[in-house]
Short mmCIF file of C-alpha atoms in Angstrom, two decimals:
data_model
loop_
_atom_site.label_atom_id
_atom_site.label_comp_id
_atom_site.label_asym_id
_atom_site.label_seq_id
_atom_site.Cartn_x
_atom_site.Cartn_y
_atom_site.Cartn_z
CA UNK A 12 0.00 0.00 0.00
CA UNK A 13 1.63 3.21 -1.14
CA UNK A 14 0.82 6.67 0.09
CA UNK A 15 -0.70 8.77 -2.62
CA UNK A 16 -2.68 11.91 -3.03
CA UNK A 17 -3.87 14.48 -5.47
CA UNK A 18 -4.09 18.23 -5.71
CA UNK A 19 -7.36 19.46 -7.17
CA UNK A 20 -7.39 22.93 -8.70
CA UNK A 21 -9.86 25.04 -6.70
CA UNK A 22 -9.31 28.39 -8.38
CA UNK A 23 -7.01 29.98 -10.95
CA UNK A 24 -6.83 33.71 -10.32
CA UNK A 25 -5.78 36.43 -12.69
CA UNK A 26 -5.12 40.07 -11.96
CA UNK A 27 -1.37 40.51 -11.81
CA UNK A 28 0.40 41.70 -14.92
CA UNK A 29 3.61 39.81 -15.48
CA UNK A 30 5.36 37.36 -13.20
CA UNK A 31 3.93 36.71 -9.72
CA UNK A 32 6.84 36.16 -7.35
CA UNK A 33 5.29 35.28 -4.02
CA UNK A 34 2.12 34.36 -2.10
CA UNK A 35 1.57 34.44 1.65
CA UNK A 36 -1.37 33.56 3.96
CA UNK A 37 -2.40 35.71 6.89
CA UNK A 38 -2.14 33.91 10.26
CA UNK A 39 -5.83 32.98 10.36
CA UNK A 40 -5.82 31.68 6.79
CA UNK A 41 -8.69 33.92 5.70
CA UNK A 42 -6.71 36.22 3.39
CA UNK A 43 -3.62 35.77 1.27
CA UNK A 44 -1.35 38.35 -0.33
CA UNK A 45 0.42 38.07 -3.67
CA UNK A 46 3.05 40.29 -5.25
CA UNK A 47 5.13 40.54 -8.37
CA UNK A 48 6.68 42.29 -11.28
CA UNK A 49 3.76 44.76 -11.62
CA UNK A 50 4.79 46.47 -8.33
CA UNK A 51 1.48 45.71 -6.64
CA UNK A 52 0.44 43.67 -3.62
CA UNK A 53 -2.96 42.05 -4.03
CA UNK A 54 -5.09 40.76 -1.16
CA UNK A 55 -7.44 37.87 -1.90
CA UNK A 56 -10.26 36.55 0.23
CA UNK A 57 -13.34 34.39 0.06
CA UNK A 58 -16.57 35.87 1.38
CA UNK A 59 -18.68 33.54 3.46
CA UNK A 60 -20.96 31.45 1.33
CA UNK A 61 -19.00 32.19 -1.83
CA UNK A 62 -17.08 29.59 -3.71
CA UNK A 63 -14.40 31.65 -5.34
CA UNK A 64 -11.50 33.69 -4.06
CA UNK A 65 -11.69 37.36 -5.01
CA UNK A 66 -9.15 40.14 -5.24
CA UNK A 67 -10.45 42.59 -2.65
CA UNK A 68 -7.59 45.06 -2.40
CA UNK A 69 -4.71 46.21 -4.60
CA UNK A 70 -1.88 47.98 -2.80
CA UNK A 71 -0.04 50.27 -5.18
CA UNK A 72 2.51 53.09 -4.92
CA UNK A 73 4.51 51.44 -2.17
CA UNK A 74 7.41 50.53 -4.44
CA UNK A 75 9.20 51.73 -7.56
CA UNK A 76 10.28 48.28 -8.72
CA UNK A 77 9.34 44.57 -8.57
CA UNK A 78 7.92 43.39 -5.24
CA UNK A 79 9.73 40.14 -4.51
CA UNK A 80 8.07 38.96 -1.30
CA UNK A 81 5.25 39.71 1.14
CA UNK A 82 5.03 38.63 4.79
CA UNK A 83 2.33 38.99 7.47
CA UNK A 84 3.01 39.87 11.09
CA UNK A 85 1.93 37.16 13.56
CA UNK A 86 -1.01 39.37 14.66
CA UNK A 87 -2.19 39.78 11.06
CA UNK A 88 -2.40 43.57 11.33
CA UNK A 89 0.82 44.31 9.45
CA UNK A 90 2.08 43.31 6.07
CA UNK A 91 5.68 43.79 4.94
CA UNK A 92 6.74 43.89 1.29
CA UNK A 93 10.33 43.49 0.05
CA UNK A 94 11.23 45.14 -3.22
CA UNK A 95 13.97 45.33 -5.82
CA UNK A 96 13.86 49.11 -5.15
CA UNK A 97 16.04 48.37 -2.07
CA UNK A 98 13.28 49.15 0.44
CA UNK A 99 10.84 47.21 2.58
CA UNK A 100 7.39 48.75 3.05
CA UNK A 101 5.28 48.16 6.15
CA UNK A 102 1.53 48.29 5.60
CA UNK A 103 -0.88 48.44 8.53
CA UNK A 104 -4.63 48.58 8.81
CA UNK A 105 -5.04 51.05 11.66
CA UNK A 106 -7.29 53.13 9.44
CA UNK A 107 -9.34 50.08 8.50
CA UNK A 108 -7.58 49.61 5.16
CA UNK A 109 -3.98 48.60 4.60
CA UNK A 110 -1.82 51.68 4.23
CA UNK A 111 1.91 52.05 3.85
CA UNK A 112 3.01 53.87 7.00
CA UNK A 113 6.70 53.03 7.16
CA UNK A 114 9.50 52.30 4.72
CA UNK A 115 12.65 50.54 5.85
CA UNK A 116 15.72 51.77 4.01
CA UNK A 117 19.35 50.80 4.26
CA UNK A 118 20.06 47.92 1.93
CA UNK A 119 22.36 48.84 -0.95
CA UNK A 120 20.32 47.05 -3.58
CA UNK A 121 17.43 44.61 -4.19
CA UNK A 122 15.68 43.35 -1.05
CA UNK A 123 14.87 39.70 -1.69
CA UNK A 124 12.96 38.60 1.35
CA UNK A 125 11.29 39.74 4.58
CA UNK A 126 10.03 37.81 7.60
CA UNK A 127 8.45 38.57 11.02
CA UNK A 128 9.55 36.76 14.16
CA UNK A 129 6.78 34.91 16.02
CA UNK A 130 7.30 37.18 19.03
CA UNK A 131 6.03 39.97 16.73
CA UNK A 132 8.40 42.87 17.22
CA UNK A 133 11.37 41.61 15.21
CA UNK A 134 11.63 41.71 11.46
CA UNK A 135 14.38 40.47 9.16
CA UNK A 136 15.26 41.46 5.60
CA UNK A 137 17.97 40.28 3.22
CA UNK A 138 19.40 41.58 0.00
CA UNK A 139 21.63 41.11 -3.01
CA UNK A 140 24.08 43.27 -1.05
CA UNK A 141 24.88 39.99 0.84
CA UNK A 142 23.60 41.26 4.18
CA UNK A 143 20.80 40.27 6.54
CA UNK A 144 19.26 43.05 8.64
CA UNK A 145 17.30 42.60 11.86
CA UNK A 146 14.81 45.35 12.64
CA UNK A 147 13.15 46.04 15.95
CA UNK A 148 9.67 47.48 16.07
CA UNK A 149 8.82 49.70 19.02
CA UNK A 150 5.34 50.14 20.47
CA UNK A 151 4.76 53.36 18.57
CA UNK A 152 5.54 51.66 15.24
CA UNK A 153 9.04 52.99 14.92
CA UNK A 154 11.50 50.64 13.27
CA UNK A 155 15.11 50.55 14.27
CA UNK A 156 17.89 48.49 12.76
CA UNK A 157 19.13 46.16 15.50
CA UNK A 158 21.80 44.39 13.46
CA UNK A 159 23.45 44.21 10.08
CA UNK A 160 24.77 40.70 9.57
CA UNK A 161 27.40 40.16 6.92
CA UNK A 162 27.84 36.42 7.18
CA UNK A 163 27.02 35.38 3.62
CA UNK A 164 29.50 35.85 0.78
CA UNK A 165 26.82 36.29 -1.92
CA UNK A 166 23.28 37.48 -2.66
CA UNK A 167 20.94 36.38 0.19
CA UNK A 168 17.74 34.88 -1.21
CA UNK A 169 15.48 34.29 1.76
CA UNK A 170 15.07 34.84 5.50
CA UNK A 171 12.65 32.99 7.80
CA UNK A 172 12.19 32.93 11.55
CA UNK A 173 11.98 29.84 13.73
CA UNK A 174 8.34 28.94 14.59
CA UNK A 175 8.76 29.54 18.36
CA UNK A 176 12.11 31.17 19.11
CA UNK A 177 13.91 34.29 17.99
CA UNK A 178 16.21 32.30 15.74
CA UNK A 179 16.68 33.45 12.18
CA UNK A 180 17.58 31.33 9.14
CA UNK A 181 18.82 32.65 5.81
CA UNK A 182 19.83 31.03 2.53
CA UNK A 183 21.99 32.32 -0.27
CA UNK A 184 23.48 32.27 -3.75
CA UNK A 185 26.64 31.16 -1.88
CA UNK A 186 24.97 27.70 -1.56
CA UNK A 187 24.71 27.81 2.25
CA UNK A 188 22.01 28.23 4.90
CA UNK A 189 22.91 30.14 8.04
CA UNK A 190 21.29 30.47 11.46
CA UNK A 191 21.49 33.50 13.72
CA UNK A 192 20.48 34.38 17.27
CA UNK A 193 20.98 37.27 19.59
CA UNK A 194 23.90 37.04 21.97
CA UNK A 195 22.27 38.19 25.23
CA UNK A 196 25.57 39.36 26.73
CA UNK A 197 26.10 42.16 24.18
CA UNK A 198 22.85 42.27 22.15
CA UNK A 199 24.83 41.32 19.08
CA UNK A 200 23.39 38.98 16.48
CA UNK A 201 25.70 36.05 15.91
CA UNK A 202 25.95 33.26 13.37
CA UNK A 203 25.12 30.06 15.27
CA UNK A 204 25.27 27.56 12.44
CA UNK A 205 26.16 27.16 8.77
CA UNK A 206 24.48 24.37 6.82
CA UNK A 207 26.58 23.21 3.90
CA UNK A 208 25.62 20.52 1.43
CA UNK A 209 23.75 22.13 -1.48
CA UNK A 210 25.78 22.50 -4.66
CA UNK A 211 24.12 25.66 -5.95
CA UNK A 212 21.91 28.58 -4.88
CA UNK A 213 19.57 27.78 -1.99
CA UNK A 214 16.26 29.43 -2.94
CA UNK A 215 13.92 28.37 -0.17
CA UNK A 216 13.86 27.18 3.42
CA UNK A 217 11.03 26.12 5.74
CA UNK A 218 10.90 24.94 9.35
CA UNK A 219 8.60 22.13 10.41
CA UNK A 220 6.14 22.90 13.22
CA UNK A 221 8.55 21.83 15.98
CA UNK A 222 11.40 23.99 14.70
CA UNK A 223 13.82 21.10 15.12
CA UNK A 224 13.82 20.37 11.41
CA UNK A 225 14.42 22.50 8.36
CA UNK A 226 13.75 21.77 4.69
CA UNK A 227 15.67 23.54 1.93
CA UNK A 228 15.40 23.66 -1.86
CA UNK A 229 18.01 24.64 -4.39
CA UNK A 230 19.10 25.39 -7.92
CA UNK A 231 20.91 22.03 -7.69
CA UNK A 232 17.42 20.44 -8.18
CA UNK A 233 17.39 18.78 -4.75
CA UNK A 234 15.48 19.19 -1.51
CA UNK A 235 17.27 18.55 1.77
CA UNK A 236 16.02 17.85 5.27
CA UNK A 237 18.13 19.06 8.17
CA UNK A 238 17.80 17.80 11.76
CA UNK A 239 18.78 19.75 14.85
CA UNK A 240 21.02 17.95 17.38
CA UNK A 241 21.38 19.54 20.82
CA UNK A 242 24.58 19.24 22.85
CA UNK A 243 24.96 15.79 24.45
CA UNK A 244 22.48 14.27 21.99
CA UNK A 245 22.10 10.50 22.36
CA UNK A 246 23.05 10.01 18.68
CA UNK A 247 26.55 11.31 19.41
CA UNK A 248 26.46 14.07 16.77
CA UNK A 249 29.31 16.44 17.59
CA UNK A 250 28.26 19.91 18.76
CA UNK A 251 30.29 22.96 19.56
CA UNK A 252 29.82 24.73 22.93
CA UNK A 253 26.17 25.24 23.73
CA UNK A 254 25.11 25.51 20.06
CA UNK A 255 23.11 22.76 18.40
CA UNK A 256 24.40 21.16 15.22
CA UNK A 257 22.19 20.94 12.13
CA UNK A 258 22.88 17.90 10.02
CA UNK A 259 21.54 17.01 6.58
CA UNK A 260 19.68 13.74 7.20
CA UNK A 261 17.89 13.33 3.87
CA UNK A 262 18.38 14.48 0.26
CA UNK A 263 15.52 14.20 -2.20
CA UNK A 264 17.19 14.05 -5.60
CA UNK A 265 15.97 12.89 -8.98
CA UNK A 266 12.46 14.31 -8.54
CA UNK A 267 12.90 17.86 -9.87
CA UNK A 268 14.12 18.52 -13.41
CA UNK A 269 14.95 22.21 -12.86
CA UNK A 270 15.70 24.67 -10.08
CA UNK A 271 13.40 24.38 -7.05
CA UNK A 272 12.33 27.94 -6.19
CA UNK A 273 10.26 27.44 -3.06
CA UNK A 274 9.35 24.95 -0.39
CA UNK A 275 6.47 24.96 2.13
CA UNK A 276 6.20 22.70 5.13
CA UNK A 277 2.61 22.44 6.39
CA UNK A 278 2.36 22.69 10.17
CA UNK A 279 -1.06 21.02 10.15
CA UNK A 280 -0.52 18.02 7.88
CA UNK A 281 3.31 17.97 7.81
CA UNK A 282 3.20 17.71 4.01
CA UNK A 283 6.04 19.31 2.04
CA UNK A 284 5.22 21.13 -1.19
CA UNK A 285 7.77 22.37 -3.74
CA UNK A 286 7.59 25.00 -6.51
CA UNK A 287 9.80 24.15 -9.46
CA UNK A 288 11.15 25.77 -12.63
CA UNK A 289 9.74 22.80 -14.58
CA UNK A 290 6.19 24.24 -14.04
CA UNK A 291 5.39 21.45 -11.60
CA UNK A 292 4.17 21.32 -8.00
CA UNK A 293 5.18 18.24 -6.03
CA UNK A 294 4.03 17.08 -2.60
CA UNK A 295 6.17 14.89 -0.35
CA UNK A 296 5.21 13.05 2.82
CA UNK A 297 7.40 11.45 5.43
CA UNK A 298 7.12 7.66 5.48
CA UNK A 299 5.29 6.66 8.68
CA UNK A 300 7.62 5.63 11.48
CA UNK A 301 10.72 6.61 9.56
CA UNK A 302 13.86 7.08 11.67
CA UNK A 303 14.35 10.78 12.52
CA UNK A 304 18.09 10.38 11.95
CA UNK A 305 17.55 8.89 8.50
CA UNK A 306 14.04 9.92 7.50
CA UNK A 307 12.42 8.82 4.28
CA UNK A 308 10.10 10.98 2.27
CA UNK A 309 7.77 9.77 -0.46
CA UNK A 310 6.56 11.72 -3.44
CA UNK A 311 2.78 11.52 -2.99
CA UNK A 312 1.60 13.89 -5.69
CA UNK A 313 2.91 15.54 -8.87
CA UNK A 314 1.01 18.22 -10.77
CA UNK A 315 2.68 18.73 -14.14
CA UNK A 316 1.92 22.09 -15.72
CA UNK A 317 0.49 23.39 -12.44
CA UNK A 318 1.35 26.71 -14.10
CA UNK A 319 2.19 27.23 -17.78
CA UNK A 320 5.58 28.64 -16.74
CA UNK A 321 7.91 28.40 -13.71
CA UNK A 322 6.25 28.02 -10.31
CA UNK A 323 7.79 30.61 -7.97
CA UNK A 324 6.01 30.18 -4.68
CA UNK A 325 3.89 27.73 -2.68
CA UNK A 326 2.17 28.30 0.68
CA UNK A 327 -0.04 26.02 2.80
CA UNK A 328 -3.02 27.58 4.49
CA UNK A 329 -2.19 27.72 8.23
CA UNK A 330 -5.70 26.69 9.34
CA UNK A 331 -7.37 24.71 6.55
CA UNK A 332 -5.44 21.47 6.11
CA UNK A 333 -4.38 20.76 2.54
CA UNK A 334 -5.29 24.14 1.04
CA UNK A 335 -2.31 25.30 -1.01
CA UNK A 336 -1.74 28.52 -2.95
CA UNK A 337 0.87 28.85 -5.69
CA UNK A 338 2.20 31.64 -7.91
CA UNK A 339 3.91 31.49 -11.27
CA UNK A 340 5.67 33.32 -14.05
CA UNK A 341 2.41 32.89 -16.02
CA UNK A 342 0.86 35.80 -13.96
CA UNK A 343 -1.49 33.40 -12.22
CA UNK A 344 -2.22 32.54 -8.65
CA UNK A 345 -3.65 29.04 -8.27
CA UNK A 346 -5.43 27.45 -5.31
CA UNK A 347 -5.30 23.71 -4.73
CA UNK A 348 -6.84 21.26 -2.31
CA UNK A 349 -4.79 18.23 -1.34
CA UNK A 350 -6.68 14.97 -0.93
CA UNK A 351 -5.17 11.79 0.33
CA UNK A 352 -5.88 8.66 -1.66
CA UNK A 353 -5.23 5.16 -0.50
CA UNK A 354 -4.45 2.81 -3.32
CA UNK A 355 -5.15 -0.80 -2.56
CA UNK A 356 -3.76 -2.98 -5.29
CA UNK B 3 29.35 50.73 -25.30
CA UNK B 4 32.55 52.49 -26.28
CA UNK B 5 35.48 51.57 -24.07
CA UNK B 6 38.59 53.70 -24.43
CA UNK B 7 40.70 50.65 -24.93
CA UNK B 8 39.38 47.62 -26.68
CA UNK B 9 39.88 44.37 -24.81
CA UNK B 10 40.35 42.34 -27.93
CA UNK B 11 41.93 44.74 -30.42
CA UNK B 12 42.09 42.44 -33.38
CA UNK B 13 39.44 39.75 -33.23
CA UNK B 14 39.39 36.97 -35.79
CA UNK B 15 36.59 37.38 -38.31
CA UNK B 16 34.44 34.67 -39.78
CA UNK B 17 32.24 34.39 -42.83
CA UNK B 18 28.52 34.93 -42.29
CA UNK B 19 26.35 32.02 -43.27
CA UNK B 20 24.00 32.16 -46.25
CA UNK B 21 20.43 33.31 -45.86
CA UNK B 22 18.05 30.52 -45.22
CA UNK B 23 16.07 29.20 -48.17
CA UNK B 24 12.37 29.36 -47.60
CA UNK B 25 10.80 26.10 -48.66
CA UNK B 26 7.23 25.76 -50.00
CA UNK B 27 6.40 23.68 -46.90
CA UNK B 28 7.32 26.60 -44.69
CA UNK B 29 4.95 28.86 -46.55
CA UNK B 30 2.13 26.35 -46.24
CA UNK B 31 0.06 27.28 -43.19
CA UNK B 32 -1.31 23.77 -42.96
CA UNK B 33 2.05 22.28 -42.15
CA UNK B 34 3.23 22.46 -38.53
CA UNK B 35 6.65 24.03 -38.58
CA UNK B 36 8.45 23.50 -35.27
CA UNK B 37 11.32 25.71 -34.14
CA UNK B 38 14.68 24.41 -35.32
CA UNK B 39 18.24 25.41 -34.50
CA UNK B 40 18.59 27.48 -37.69
CA UNK B 41 15.54 29.53 -36.76
CA UNK B 42 16.87 30.20 -33.26
CA UNK B 43 20.30 30.96 -34.71
CA UNK B 44 18.73 33.50 -37.07
CA UNK B 45 17.28 35.29 -34.04
CA UNK B 46 20.65 35.73 -32.33
CA UNK B 47 23.26 35.83 -35.08
CA UNK B 48 22.75 39.50 -35.85
CA UNK B 49 23.15 40.63 -32.21
CA UNK B 50 25.88 43.26 -32.14
CA UNK B 51 29.06 42.78 -30.17
CA UNK B 52 29.21 45.36 -27.35
CA UNK B 53 32.76 46.29 -28.36
CA UNK B 54 33.08 45.95 -32.14
CA UNK B 55 30.78 47.01 -34.98
CA UNK B 56 30.40 43.33 -35.77
CA UNK B 57 27.77 40.71 -35.13
CA UNK B 58 28.11 37.77 -32.75
CA UNK B 59 28.06 35.52 -35.81
CA UNK B 60 30.99 37.30 -37.47
CA UNK B 61 33.02 36.90 -34.28
CA UNK B 62 32.01 33.24 -33.92
CA UNK B 63 30.56 34.02 -30.50
CA UNK B 64 27.41 32.20 -31.62
CA UNK B 65 27.24 29.29 -34.04
CA UNK B 66 24.32 27.27 -35.30
CA UNK B 67 25.91 24.02 -34.15
CA UNK B 68 25.89 25.35 -30.56
CA UNK B 69 22.14 25.95 -30.59
CA UNK B 70 20.01 23.13 -29.26
CA UNK B 71 16.22 23.04 -29.54
CA UNK B 72 13.93 20.54 -27.90
CA UNK B 73 10.39 21.43 -28.91
CA UNK B 74 8.78 18.65 -26.94
CA UNK B 75 10.38 19.75 -23.66
CA UNK B 76 10.12 23.46 -24.51
CA UNK B 77 13.87 23.84 -24.15
CA UNK B 78 16.34 26.05 -25.97
CA UNK B 79 19.98 25.72 -24.95
CA UNK B 80 22.58 28.10 -26.31
CA UNK B 81 26.32 27.96 -25.88
CA UNK B 82 28.29 31.07 -26.74
CA UNK B 83 32.05 31.46 -27.07
CA UNK B 84 33.69 34.67 -25.80
CA UNK B 85 36.38 35.92 -28.22
CA UNK B 86 38.99 35.86 -25.45
CA UNK B 87 39.05 33.83 -22.18
CA UNK B 88 39.08 36.90 -19.93
CA UNK B 89 36.39 38.84 -21.82
CA UNK B 90 34.68 41.16 -19.33
CA UNK B 91 31.68 41.46 -21.65
CA UNK B 92 30.74 37.79 -21.35
CA UNK B 93 27.83 38.42 -18.97
CA UNK B 94 26.52 41.27 -21.09
CA UNK B 95 26.70 39.19 -24.27
CA UNK B 96 24.91 36.29 -22.55
CA UNK B 97 22.28 38.65 -21.20
CA UNK B 98 21.69 40.12 -24.67
CA UNK B 99 21.14 36.62 -26.08
CA UNK B 100 18.73 35.89 -23.24
CA UNK B 101 16.76 39.09 -23.72
CA UNK B 102 16.54 38.62 -27.49
CA UNK B 103 15.15 35.10 -27.03
CA UNK B 104 12.83 36.09 -24.15
CA UNK B 105 11.27 38.71 -26.42
CA UNK B 106 11.10 36.54 -29.54
CA UNK B 107 10.13 33.06 -28.37
CA UNK B 108 6.80 31.94 -26.92
CA UNK B 109 6.75 31.99 -23.10
CA UNK B 110 6.62 28.18 -22.96
CA UNK B 111 10.32 27.95 -23.77
CA UNK B 112 12.92 27.54 -21.02
CA UNK B 113 16.00 29.27 -22.35
CA UNK B 114 19.44 28.45 -21.03
CA UNK B 115 22.45 30.52 -22.11
CA UNK B 116 25.88 29.22 -21.13
CA UNK B 117 29.50 29.74 -22.09
CA UNK B 118 30.99 27.04 -24.33
CA UNK B 119 32.85 24.79 -21.86
CA UNK B 120 36.52 25.67 -21.51
CA UNK B 121 36.40 29.04 -23.27
CA UNK B 122 36.29 31.49 -20.36
CA UNK B 123 38.13 31.75 -17.09
CA UNK B 124 35.02 32.64 -15.03
CA UNK B 125 32.74 30.27 -16.91
CA UNK B 126 30.98 28.83 -13.84
CA UNK B 127 30.34 32.23 -12.25
CA UNK B 128 28.97 33.74 -15.47
CA UNK B 129 26.78 30.70 -16.13
CA UNK B 130 25.36 30.83 -12.61
CA UNK B 131 24.50 34.51 -12.95
CA UNK B 132 22.85 34.05 -16.36
CA UNK B 133 20.79 31.13 -15.01
CA UNK B 134 19.53 33.09 -12.00
CA UNK B 135 16.21 34.45 -13.27
CA UNK B 136 15.80 36.68 -10.23
CA UNK B 137 19.10 38.46 -10.89
CA UNK B 138 18.32 38.62 -14.61
CA UNK B 139 14.92 40.19 -13.79
CA UNK B 140 16.59 42.75 -11.51
CA UNK B 141 19.24 43.52 -14.13
CA UNK B 142 16.56 44.14 -16.76
CA UNK B 143 14.94 46.75 -14.49
CA UNK B 144 18.22 48.68 -14.58
CA UNK B 145 17.65 51.46 -17.13
CA UNK B 146 21.32 51.88 -18.12
CA UNK B 147 21.85 48.19 -18.61
CA UNK B 148 18.68 47.65 -20.60
CA UNK B 149 19.73 50.59 -22.80
CA UNK B 150 23.02 48.90 -23.62
CA UNK B 151 21.30 45.57 -24.24
CA UNK B 152 18.71 47.15 -26.51
CA UNK B 153 21.54 48.64 -28.50
CA UNK B 154 23.21 45.24 -28.83
CA UNK B 155 20.05 43.52 -30.01
CA UNK B 156 18.79 46.30 -32.28
CA UNK B 157 18.88 45.38 -35.95
#
């Protein structure tokens, strides 16, 4: 009996002109934001009783160039957008509608990614200028740069925060993933881990719900699973000082025929979805009872031509299990519902 | 782009190929005529070199035999050969080929533009940059750069 499933297309939404780079759900899963080449952020929602997702709001005039990524604050009241114009805009809905009330400046060139810490008052951005910035938000909505981290040697593609702690992960054109945390003694942000194994640009990273595992996807056409090992771990994995070691425990190769641009790890169903340059969305599931030190993942679903061009982004709805949104170079935003199928031969 | 000093002062010149003969089949709208390497080559052979008043074909930077088309998989793979192994224009030439094909071919095609193996000292770095669609997209939003590229690909 093999695990298997399918993704049914729920909606295929048009509105953006040109490539759509990113999609992101709000924390309650009732609204998602999309952004792209046309310099707009679009908010989509489904009114009660209606079957289709509708574009309710278009946020314009926040940026001069492509908007690469959008991210929601954990409270859902703020939206951050990272742009090739070297700025990050913060939109809030104090007035009832989302309005751009702050712009974070400082990066030398394109901002590639933005992410909010779960604690809510920390924000991270990264750029082609090779740096990662940590921003602190004060109670009166002032943003102050708390750290400029120059740990990567190339263009930094993405930043994400740990699901529970103030630990930051970044991935880069330099083929590595790095972890950072604040050193309490001097309030300095320090590199507390470098994950090396990918052979080309690491485009996407995602934590599982426990935060003890990380998935990464790369231009080298593979997906890797990394496991955290704390000091004195029973497996005997060597650690340094009080820092945990992250070890690559699984490589999924041979599934993707082109660069893998994004990966999403569902905290409800634990399914892994990937967005690939071969126009395909794939879903992987961990084999039941697989060893955490040598886990096995099965490909449970493949949607060829999920978009008519590259798929750039995938995101699982945080509340509705199996609801996935994707964005592509074909200007479309597609919604999918995952259904498990049990095949009995 | 007019540098004060040319990098390659005296490049070797090559004969242009003959114009393509148009066959009756090609003029027949009822016959499906898939893209072939000659057709792709025709799109890029007249791109101007950024340094010399010559085309990429005349400098042997592009050749028909280094154009690969796979219609079924929607793939076009181009290798180009810089005139000298330390050519600083390699990225710009590759980018011009990319832009020309992005604008001319249907969106279904995945275009890869790489340096002919063994012909440039920073081959891997240039190839990686040309394959990174995010960096290419950002580069094409740069007004100065797109101006130079438009000049290279103008007929």
